[in-house]
Amino acid sequence: CSSLTQITIPSSVTSIGDYAFSGCSSLTQITIPSSVTSIGNYTFSECSSLSLITIPSSVTSIGEYAFYECSLLRRITIPSSVISIGCYAFRGCESLTQIAIPSSVTEIGKNTFSDCSSLKLITIPSSVTEIGKSAFTECSSLTQIEIPFYVNEIRKSTFRGCESLTQITIPSSVTKIGENALSRCSSLKQITIPSSVNSIEESAFFECSSLKEITFEIPSSITSIEESVFDGCSSLTQITIPSSVT
């Protein structure tokens, strides 16, 4: 379907199946009717000319890789009816500048927004309790983010390569900071580790070259700081390791 430029889906359709429009590289416009309740896996993947799409409020689920590498997609509104967004759903949407996740969503899957290099602003609601590994990897324009209170782990490579990130708020619900979680966040200058954190895994802050200050909240429950956690933090002049570390 590489020559298909636009399509109108009839109102009799209730779901758009897996791979339905995958690879339709000339598709610029599509109208999804309010009869549709689900968007399948890879449905619009690699629709590299698609710049705008409106998801109706009837949709409750967005499948894995649904908009994977829609490289010209600049804006998308996720309605409050959506409760599930699949892994890799928006990976490689390099023109996407902002997105708001509705409070109906409780989980952001792995690599959901990875390689969205123009993404500057994302709102994560307090309903989210889990953020998958590499969810925001290489979101190089993202400047700040607030992790919702009920998230208990910053997983492997969640914010790796977010080189414009200057501010991140880690809530007191977090108990573990995973491998490479914030590595290569080269604009991050300060971070506070809440007292709830008990372990920081390998290379968590690797090459955070602007990081000057790390504060461990007292009393700290941290017992494990693995190898290379602060390797390449060339602006860090001093750090006090809590006595709880064994």
PDB file of C-alpha atoms in Angstrom:
ATOM      1  CA  CYS A   1       0.000   0.000   0.000  1.00  0.00           C
ATOM      2  CA  SER A   2       2.983   2.322  -0.540  1.00  0.00           C
ATOM      3  CA  SER A   3       0.998   4.568  -2.937  1.00  0.00           C
ATOM      4  CA  LEU A   4      -2.062   4.975  -0.700  1.00  0.00           C
ATOM      5  CA  THR A   5      -2.367   8.635   0.396  1.00  0.00           C
ATOM      6  CA  GLN A   6      -5.595   8.797   2.398  1.00  0.00           C
ATOM      7  CA  ILE A   7      -8.347   6.564   3.648  1.00  0.00           C
ATOM      8  CA  THR A   8     -11.695   6.817   5.397  1.00  0.00           C
ATOM      9  CA  ILE A   9     -12.658   3.851   7.525  1.00  0.00           C
ATOM     10  CA  PRO A  10     -16.416   3.131   7.457  1.00  0.00           C
ATOM     11  CA  SER A  11     -18.475   3.478  10.641  1.00  0.00           C
ATOM     12  CA  SER A  12     -19.294  -0.239  10.599  1.00  0.00           C
ATOM     13  CA  VAL A  13     -15.695  -1.069  11.634  1.00  0.00           C
ATOM     14  CA  THR A  14     -15.178  -1.742  15.361  1.00  0.00           C
ATOM     15  CA  SER A  15     -11.495  -2.695  15.377  1.00  0.00           C
ATOM     16  CA  ILE A  16      -8.495  -2.075  13.139  1.00  0.00           C
ATOM     17  CA  GLY A  17      -6.497  -5.279  12.980  1.00  0.00           C
ATOM     18  CA  ASP A  18      -2.800  -6.074  13.184  1.00  0.00           C
ATOM     19  CA  TYR A  19      -0.644  -4.727  10.310  1.00  0.00           C
ATOM     20  CA  ALA A  20      -3.765  -3.240   8.609  1.00  0.00           C
ATOM     21  CA  PHE A  21      -1.894  -0.213   7.201  1.00  0.00           C
ATOM     22  CA  SER A  22       1.680  -1.129   8.076  1.00  0.00           C
ATOM     23  CA  GLY A  23       4.207   0.266   5.606  1.00  0.00           C
ATOM     24  CA  CYS A  24       1.744   2.610   3.842  1.00  0.00           C
ATOM     25  CA  SER A  25       4.554   5.111   3.450  1.00  0.00           C
ATOM     26  CA  SER A  26       2.555   7.693   1.427  1.00  0.00           C
ATOM     27  CA  LEU A  27      -0.452   7.784   3.751  1.00  0.00           C
ATOM     28  CA  THR A  28      -0.883  11.355   5.027  1.00  0.00           C
ATOM     29  CA  GLN A  29      -4.419  11.327   6.370  1.00  0.00           C
ATOM     30  CA  ILE A  30      -6.758   8.834   7.950  1.00  0.00           C
ATOM     31  CA  THR A  31     -10.141   9.189   9.612  1.00  0.00           C
ATOM     32  CA  ILE A  32     -10.983   6.714  12.366  1.00  0.00           C
ATOM     33  CA  PRO A  33     -14.717   6.518  13.121  1.00  0.00           C
ATOM     34  CA  SER A  34     -16.173   6.518  16.638  1.00  0.00           C
ATOM     35  CA  SER A  35     -17.251   2.905  16.157  1.00  0.00           C
ATOM     36  CA  VAL A  36     -13.641   1.718  16.574  1.00  0.00           C
ATOM     37  CA  THR A  37     -12.694   0.452  20.038  1.00  0.00           C
ATOM     38  CA  SER A  38      -9.231  -1.013  19.415  1.00  0.00           C
ATOM     39  CA  ILE A  39      -6.161  -0.304  17.288  1.00  0.00           C
ATOM     40  CA  GLY A  40      -4.149  -3.477  16.748  1.00  0.00           C
ATOM     41  CA  ASN A  41      -0.446  -4.319  16.741  1.00  0.00           C
ATOM     42  CA  TYR A  42       1.653  -2.658  13.992  1.00  0.00           C
ATOM     43  CA  THR A  43      -1.561  -1.111  12.567  1.00  0.00           C
ATOM     44  CA  PHE A  44       0.054   2.118  11.343  1.00  0.00           C
ATOM     45  CA  SER A  45       3.716   1.174  11.761  1.00  0.00           C
ATOM     46  CA  GLU A  46       6.114   2.784   9.289  1.00  0.00           C
ATOM     47  CA  CYS A  47       3.445   5.115   7.874  1.00  0.00           C
ATOM     48  CA  SER A  48       6.275   7.574   7.411  1.00  0.00           C
ATOM     49  CA  SER A  49       4.173  10.370   5.823  1.00  0.00           C
ATOM     50  CA  LEU A  50       1.412  10.400   8.440  1.00  0.00           C
ATOM     51  CA  SER A  51       1.616  13.723  10.308  1.00  0.00           C
ATOM     52  CA  LEU A  52      -1.670  13.927  12.207  1.00  0.00           C
ATOM     53  CA  ILE A  53      -4.191  11.433  13.472  1.00  0.00           C
ATOM     54  CA  THR A  54      -7.204  11.725  15.747  1.00  0.00           C
ATOM     55  CA  ILE A  55      -8.083   8.794  17.946  1.00  0.00           C
ATOM     56  CA  PRO A  56     -11.797   8.806  18.823  1.00  0.00           C
ATOM     57  CA  SER A  57     -13.004   8.535  22.406  1.00  0.00           C
ATOM     58  CA  SER A  58     -14.400   5.086  21.671  1.00  0.00           C
ATOM     59  CA  VAL A  59     -10.904   3.527  21.529  1.00  0.00           C
ATOM     60  CA  THR A  60      -9.845   1.646  24.674  1.00  0.00           C
ATOM     61  CA  SER A  61      -6.593   0.012  23.535  1.00  0.00           C
ATOM     62  CA  ILE A  62      -3.611   0.887  21.343  1.00  0.00           C
ATOM     63  CA  GLY A  63      -1.596  -2.153  20.336  1.00  0.00           C
ATOM     64  CA  GLU A  64       2.135  -2.868  20.313  1.00  0.00           C
ATOM     65  CA  TYR A  65       4.106  -1.006  17.616  1.00  0.00           C
ATOM     66  CA  ALA A  66       0.814   0.677  16.553  1.00  0.00           C
ATOM     67  CA  PHE A  67       2.541   3.888  15.380  1.00  0.00           C
ATOM     68  CA  TYR A  68       6.118   2.579  15.258  1.00  0.00           C
ATOM     69  CA  GLU A  69       8.385   4.818  13.155  1.00  0.00           C
ATOM     70  CA  CYS A  70       5.659   7.201  12.009  1.00  0.00           C
ATOM     71  CA  SER A  71       8.503   9.642  11.597  1.00  0.00           C
ATOM     72  CA  LEU A  72       6.423  12.688  10.544  1.00  0.00           C
ATOM     73  CA  LEU A  73       3.733  12.294  13.212  1.00  0.00           C
ATOM     74  CA  ARG A  74       3.784  15.639  15.023  1.00  0.00           C
ATOM     75  CA  ARG A  75       0.738  15.468  17.221  1.00  0.00           C
ATOM     76  CA  ILE A  76      -1.580  12.855  18.624  1.00  0.00           C
ATOM     77  CA  THR A  77      -4.274  13.040  21.280  1.00  0.00           C
ATOM     78  CA  ILE A  78      -4.892   9.951  23.364  1.00  0.00           C
ATOM     79  CA  PRO A  79      -8.485  10.029  24.637  1.00  0.00           C
ATOM     80  CA  SER A  80      -9.448   9.290  28.240  1.00  0.00           C
ATOM     81  CA  SER A  81     -11.145   6.087  27.080  1.00  0.00           C
ATOM     82  CA  VAL A  82      -7.763   4.430  26.456  1.00  0.00           C
ATOM     83  CA  ILE A  83      -6.674   2.099  29.245  1.00  0.00           C
ATOM     84  CA  SER A  84      -3.890   0.207  27.457  1.00  0.00           C
ATOM     85  CA  ILE A  85      -0.938   1.398  25.330  1.00  0.00           C
ATOM     86  CA  GLY A  86       1.245  -1.413  23.976  1.00  0.00           C
ATOM     87  CA  CYS A  87       5.025  -1.719  24.037  1.00  0.00           C
ATOM     88  CA  TYR A  88       6.876   0.199  21.295  1.00  0.00           C
ATOM     89  CA  ALA A  89       3.580   1.943  20.358  1.00  0.00           C
ATOM     90  CA  PHE A  90       5.227   5.267  19.481  1.00  0.00           C
ATOM     91  CA  ARG A  91       8.861   4.264  19.143  1.00  0.00           C
ATOM     92  CA  GLY A  92      10.714   6.256  16.504  1.00  0.00           C
ATOM     93  CA  CYS A  93       8.038   8.973  16.146  1.00  0.00           C
ATOM     94  CA  GLU A  94      10.847  11.460  15.822  1.00  0.00           C
ATOM     95  CA  SER A  95       8.656  14.488  14.966  1.00  0.00           C
ATOM     96  CA  LEU A  96       6.324  14.082  17.963  1.00  0.00           C
ATOM     97  CA  THR A  97       6.816  17.104  20.248  1.00  0.00           C
ATOM     98  CA  GLN A  98       4.344  16.547  23.077  1.00  0.00           C
ATOM     99  CA  ILE A  99       1.866  14.019  24.341  1.00  0.00           C
ATOM    100  CA  ALA A 100      -0.517  13.735  27.267  1.00  0.00           C
ATOM    101  CA  ILE A 101      -1.298  10.329  28.722  1.00  0.00           C
ATOM    102  CA  PRO A 102      -4.821  10.122  30.147  1.00  0.00           C
ATOM    103  CA  SER A 103      -5.500   9.132  33.762  1.00  0.00           C
ATOM    104  CA  SER A 104      -7.205   5.960  32.541  1.00  0.00           C
ATOM    105  CA  VAL A 105      -3.760   4.475  31.757  1.00  0.00           C
ATOM    106  CA  THR A 106      -1.961   2.584  34.540  1.00  0.00           C
ATOM    107  CA  GLU A 107       1.123   1.277  32.721  1.00  0.00           C
ATOM    108  CA  ILE A 108       3.598   2.573  30.147  1.00  0.00           C
ATOM    109  CA  GLY A 109       5.155  -0.423  28.406  1.00  0.00           C
ATOM    110  CA  LYS A 110       8.765  -0.949  27.415  1.00  0.00           C
ATOM    111  CA  ASN A 111      10.116   1.287  24.643  1.00  0.00           C
ATOM    112  CA  THR A 112       6.729   2.993  24.250  1.00  0.00           C
ATOM    113  CA  PHE A 113       8.268   6.389  23.464  1.00  0.00           C
ATOM    114  CA  SER A 114      11.901   5.459  22.809  1.00  0.00           C
ATOM    115  CA  ASP A 115      13.683   7.397  20.044  1.00  0.00           C
ATOM    116  CA  CYS A 116      11.054  10.165  20.027  1.00  0.00           C
ATOM    117  CA  SER A 117      13.866  12.641  19.576  1.00  0.00           C
ATOM    118  CA  SER A 118      11.670  15.790  19.332  1.00  0.00           C
ATOM    119  CA  LEU A 119       9.520  15.011  22.367  1.00  0.00           C
ATOM    120  CA  LYS A 120       9.865  17.958  24.740  1.00  0.00           C
ATOM    121  CA  LEU A 121       6.887  17.532  27.024  1.00  0.00           C
ATOM    122  CA  ILE A 122       5.046  14.510  28.330  1.00  0.00           C
ATOM    123  CA  THR A 123       2.493  14.396  31.093  1.00  0.00           C
ATOM    124  CA  ILE A 124       2.344  11.167  33.075  1.00  0.00           C
ATOM    125  CA  PRO A 125      -0.758  10.931  35.282  1.00  0.00           C
ATOM    126  CA  SER A 126      -0.730   9.741  38.886  1.00  0.00           C
ATOM    127  CA  SER A 127      -2.660   6.639  37.785  1.00  0.00           C
ATOM    128  CA  VAL A 128       0.507   5.164  36.248  1.00  0.00           C
ATOM    129  CA  THR A 129       2.106   2.590  38.558  1.00  0.00           C
ATOM    130  CA  GLU A 130       4.643   1.042  36.188  1.00  0.00           C
ATOM    131  CA  ILE A 131       6.990   2.427  33.552  1.00  0.00           C
ATOM    132  CA  GLY A 132       8.646  -0.232  31.395  1.00  0.00           C
ATOM    133  CA  LYS A 133      12.334  -0.471  30.578  1.00  0.00           C
ATOM    134  CA  SER A 134      13.643   1.882  27.892  1.00  0.00           C
ATOM    135  CA  ALA A 135      10.269   3.666  27.829  1.00  0.00           C
ATOM    136  CA  PHE A 136      11.892   7.045  27.085  1.00  0.00           C
ATOM    137  CA  THR A 137      15.321   5.975  25.811  1.00  0.00           C
ATOM    138  CA  GLU A 138      16.929   8.566  23.507  1.00  0.00           C
ATOM    139  CA  CYS A 139      14.159  11.160  23.958  1.00  0.00           C
ATOM    140  CA  SER A 140      16.909  13.697  23.449  1.00  0.00           C
ATOM    141  CA  SER A 141      14.690  16.823  23.599  1.00  0.00           C
ATOM    142  CA  LEU A 142      12.862  15.941  26.833  1.00  0.00           C
ATOM    143  CA  THR A 143      13.732  18.580  29.425  1.00  0.00           C
ATOM    144  CA  GLN A 144      11.891  17.513  32.573  1.00  0.00           C
ATOM    145  CA  ILE A 145       9.748  14.732  33.903  1.00  0.00           C
ATOM    146  CA  GLU A 146       7.893  13.895  37.072  1.00  0.00           C
ATOM    147  CA  ILE A 147       7.540  10.236  37.955  1.00  0.00           C
ATOM    148  CA  PRO A 148       4.152   9.445  39.511  1.00  0.00           C
ATOM    149  CA  PHE A 149       4.047   8.564  43.189  1.00  0.00           C
ATOM    150  CA  TYR A 150       3.001   4.910  42.877  1.00  0.00           C
ATOM    151  CA  VAL A 151       5.857   3.885  40.564  1.00  0.00           C
ATOM    152  CA  ASN A 152       8.245   1.701  42.604  1.00  0.00           C
ATOM    153  CA  GLU A 153      11.090   1.154  40.137  1.00  0.00           C
ATOM    154  CA  ILE A 154      12.943   3.137  37.499  1.00  0.00           C
ATOM    155  CA  ARG A 155      13.726   0.281  35.156  1.00  0.00           C
ATOM    156  CA  LYS A 156      16.694  -0.463  32.930  1.00  0.00           C
ATOM    157  CA  SER A 157      17.486   2.333  30.447  1.00  0.00           C
ATOM    158  CA  THR A 158      14.186   4.140  31.125  1.00  0.00           C
ATOM    159  CA  PHE A 159      15.688   7.595  30.480  1.00  0.00           C
ATOM    160  CA  ARG A 160      19.003   6.625  28.856  1.00  0.00           C
ATOM    161  CA  GLY A 161      20.251   9.241  26.417  1.00  0.00           C
ATOM    162  CA  CYS A 162      17.755  11.955  27.437  1.00  0.00           C
ATOM    163  CA  GLU A 163      20.514  14.488  26.935  1.00  0.00           C
ATOM    164  CA  SER A 164      18.336  17.611  27.428  1.00  0.00           C
ATOM    165  CA  LEU A 165      16.828  16.410  30.699  1.00  0.00           C
ATOM    166  CA  THR A 166      17.626  18.975  33.382  1.00  0.00           C
ATOM    167  CA  GLN A 167      15.109  17.992  36.048  1.00  0.00           C
ATOM    168  CA  ILE A 168      13.605  14.750  37.274  1.00  0.00           C
ATOM    169  CA  THR A 169      11.535  14.121  40.362  1.00  0.00           C
ATOM    170  CA  ILE A 170      11.845  10.669  41.907  1.00  0.00           C
ATOM    171  CA  PRO A 171       9.007   9.920  44.336  1.00  0.00           C
ATOM    172  CA  SER A 172       9.406   8.223  47.706  1.00  0.00           C
ATOM    173  CA  SER A 173       7.636   5.137  46.331  1.00  0.00           C
ATOM    174  CA  VAL A 174      10.714   4.172  44.274  1.00  0.00           C
ATOM    175  CA  THR A 175      12.863   1.423  45.797  1.00  0.00           C
ATOM    176  CA  LYS A 176      15.218   0.642  42.903  1.00  0.00           C
ATOM    177  CA  ILE A 177      17.005   2.582  40.169  1.00  0.00           C
ATOM    178  CA  GLY A 178      17.864   0.143  37.397  1.00  0.00           C
ATOM    179  CA  GLU A 179      20.842  -0.404  35.133  1.00  0.00           C
ATOM    180  CA  ASN A 180      21.544   2.591  32.850  1.00  0.00           C
ATOM    181  CA  ALA A 181      18.286   4.160  34.076  1.00  0.00           C
ATOM    182  CA  LEU A 182      19.566   7.723  33.654  1.00  0.00           C
ATOM    183  CA  SER A 183      22.827   7.137  31.815  1.00  0.00           C
ATOM    184  CA  ARG A 184      23.993   9.787  29.334  1.00  0.00           C
ATOM    185  CA  CYS A 185      21.561  12.386  30.696  1.00  0.00           C
ATOM    186  CA  SER A 186      24.285  14.929  30.067  1.00  0.00           C
ATOM    187  CA  SER A 187      22.291  18.044  31.111  1.00  0.00           C
ATOM    188  CA  LEU A 188      21.185  16.721  34.493  1.00  0.00           C
ATOM    189  CA  LYS A 189      22.865  18.792  37.214  1.00  0.00           C
ATOM    190  CA  GLN A 190      21.249  17.649  40.437  1.00  0.00           C
ATOM    191  CA  ILE A 191      19.348  14.657  41.680  1.00  0.00           C
ATOM    192  CA  THR A 192      17.822  13.658  44.997  1.00  0.00           C
ATOM    193  CA  ILE A 193      17.676   9.975  45.882  1.00  0.00           C
ATOM    194  CA  PRO A 194      14.705   9.420  48.201  1.00  0.00           C
ATOM    195  CA  SER A 195      15.162   7.417  51.382  1.00  0.00           C
ATOM    196  CA  SER A 196      12.970   4.648  49.979  1.00  0.00           C
ATOM    197  CA  VAL A 197      15.621   3.601  47.422  1.00  0.00           C
ATOM    198  CA  ASN A 198      17.541   0.514  48.543  1.00  0.00           C
ATOM    199  CA  SER A 199      19.584  -0.239  45.417  1.00  0.00           C
ATOM    200  CA  ILE A 200      21.158   1.555  42.459  1.00  0.00           C
ATOM    201  CA  GLU A 201      22.177  -0.771  39.661  1.00  0.00           C
ATOM    202  CA  GLU A 202      25.150  -0.748  37.308  1.00  0.00           C
ATOM    203  CA  SER A 203      25.837   2.425  35.289  1.00  0.00           C
ATOM    204  CA  ALA A 204      22.615   4.093  36.492  1.00  0.00           C
ATOM    205  CA  PHE A 205      24.113   7.587  36.081  1.00  0.00           C
ATOM    206  CA  PHE A 206      26.872   6.706  33.607  1.00  0.00           C
ATOM    207  CA  GLU A 207      28.217   9.759  31.733  1.00  0.00           C
ATOM    208  CA  CYS A 208      25.887  12.270  33.378  1.00  0.00           C
ATOM    209  CA  SER A 209      28.636  14.752  32.639  1.00  0.00           C
ATOM    210  CA  SER A 210      26.917  17.842  34.114  1.00  0.00           C
ATOM    211  CA  LEU A 211      25.855  16.177  37.358  1.00  0.00           C
ATOM    212  CA  LYS A 212      27.288  18.222  40.219  1.00  0.00           C
ATOM    213  CA  GLU A 213      25.179  17.255  43.192  1.00  0.00           C
ATOM    214  CA  ILE A 214      23.671  14.003  44.431  1.00  0.00           C
ATOM    215  CA  THR A 215      21.659  14.091  47.623  1.00  0.00           C
ATOM    216  CA  PHE A 216      20.701  10.968  49.554  1.00  0.00           C
ATOM    217  CA  GLU A 217      17.697  11.654  51.751  1.00  0.00           C
ATOM    218  CA  ILE A 218      18.189  10.767  55.412  1.00  0.00           C
ATOM    219  CA  PRO A 219      17.608   8.225  56.778  1.00  0.00           C
ATOM    220  CA  SER A 220      18.701   6.312  53.723  1.00  0.00           C
ATOM    221  CA  SER A 221      17.713   2.684  53.219  1.00  0.00           C
ATOM    222  CA  ILE A 222      20.160   2.107  50.372  1.00  0.00           C
ATOM    223  CA  THR A 223      22.312  -0.998  50.797  1.00  0.00           C
ATOM    224  CA  SER A 224      23.713  -1.522  47.296  1.00  0.00           C
ATOM    225  CA  ILE A 225      25.440   0.750  44.782  1.00  0.00           C
ATOM    226  CA  GLU A 226      26.730  -1.335  41.884  1.00  0.00           C
ATOM    227  CA  GLU A 227      29.739  -0.792  39.639  1.00  0.00           C
ATOM    228  CA  SER A 228      30.146   2.191  37.293  1.00  0.00           C
ATOM    229  CA  VAL A 229      27.074   3.940  38.744  1.00  0.00           C
ATOM    230  CA  PHE A 230      28.783   7.349  38.588  1.00  0.00           C
ATOM    231  CA  ASP A 231      31.385   6.551  35.923  1.00  0.00           C
ATOM    232  CA  GLY A 232      31.864   9.520  33.587  1.00  0.00           C
ATOM    233  CA  CYS A 233      30.181  12.033  35.935  1.00  0.00           C
ATOM    234  CA  SER A 234      33.011  14.456  35.256  1.00  0.00           C
ATOM    235  CA  SER A 235      31.420  17.457  37.036  1.00  0.00           C
ATOM    236  CA  LEU A 236      30.826  15.600  40.296  1.00  0.00           C
ATOM    237  CA  THR A 237      33.256  16.925  42.888  1.00  0.00           C
ATOM    238  CA  GLN A 238      32.034  15.169  46.009  1.00  0.00           C
ATOM    239  CA  ILE A 239      29.522  12.621  47.195  1.00  0.00           C
ATOM    240  CA  THR A 240      28.640  11.206  50.593  1.00  0.00           C
ATOM    241  CA  ILE A 241      27.752   7.525  50.547  1.00  0.00           C
ATOM    242  CA  PRO A 242      25.209   6.634  53.252  1.00  0.00           C
ATOM    243  CA  SER A 243      26.414   4.351  56.024  1.00  0.00           C
ATOM    244  CA  SER A 244      23.633   1.900  55.157  1.00  0.00           C
ATOM    245  CA  VAL A 245      25.583   0.792  52.055  1.00  0.00           C
ATOM    246  CA  THR A 246      27.181  -2.591  52.634  1.00  0.00           C
TER     247      THR A 246
END
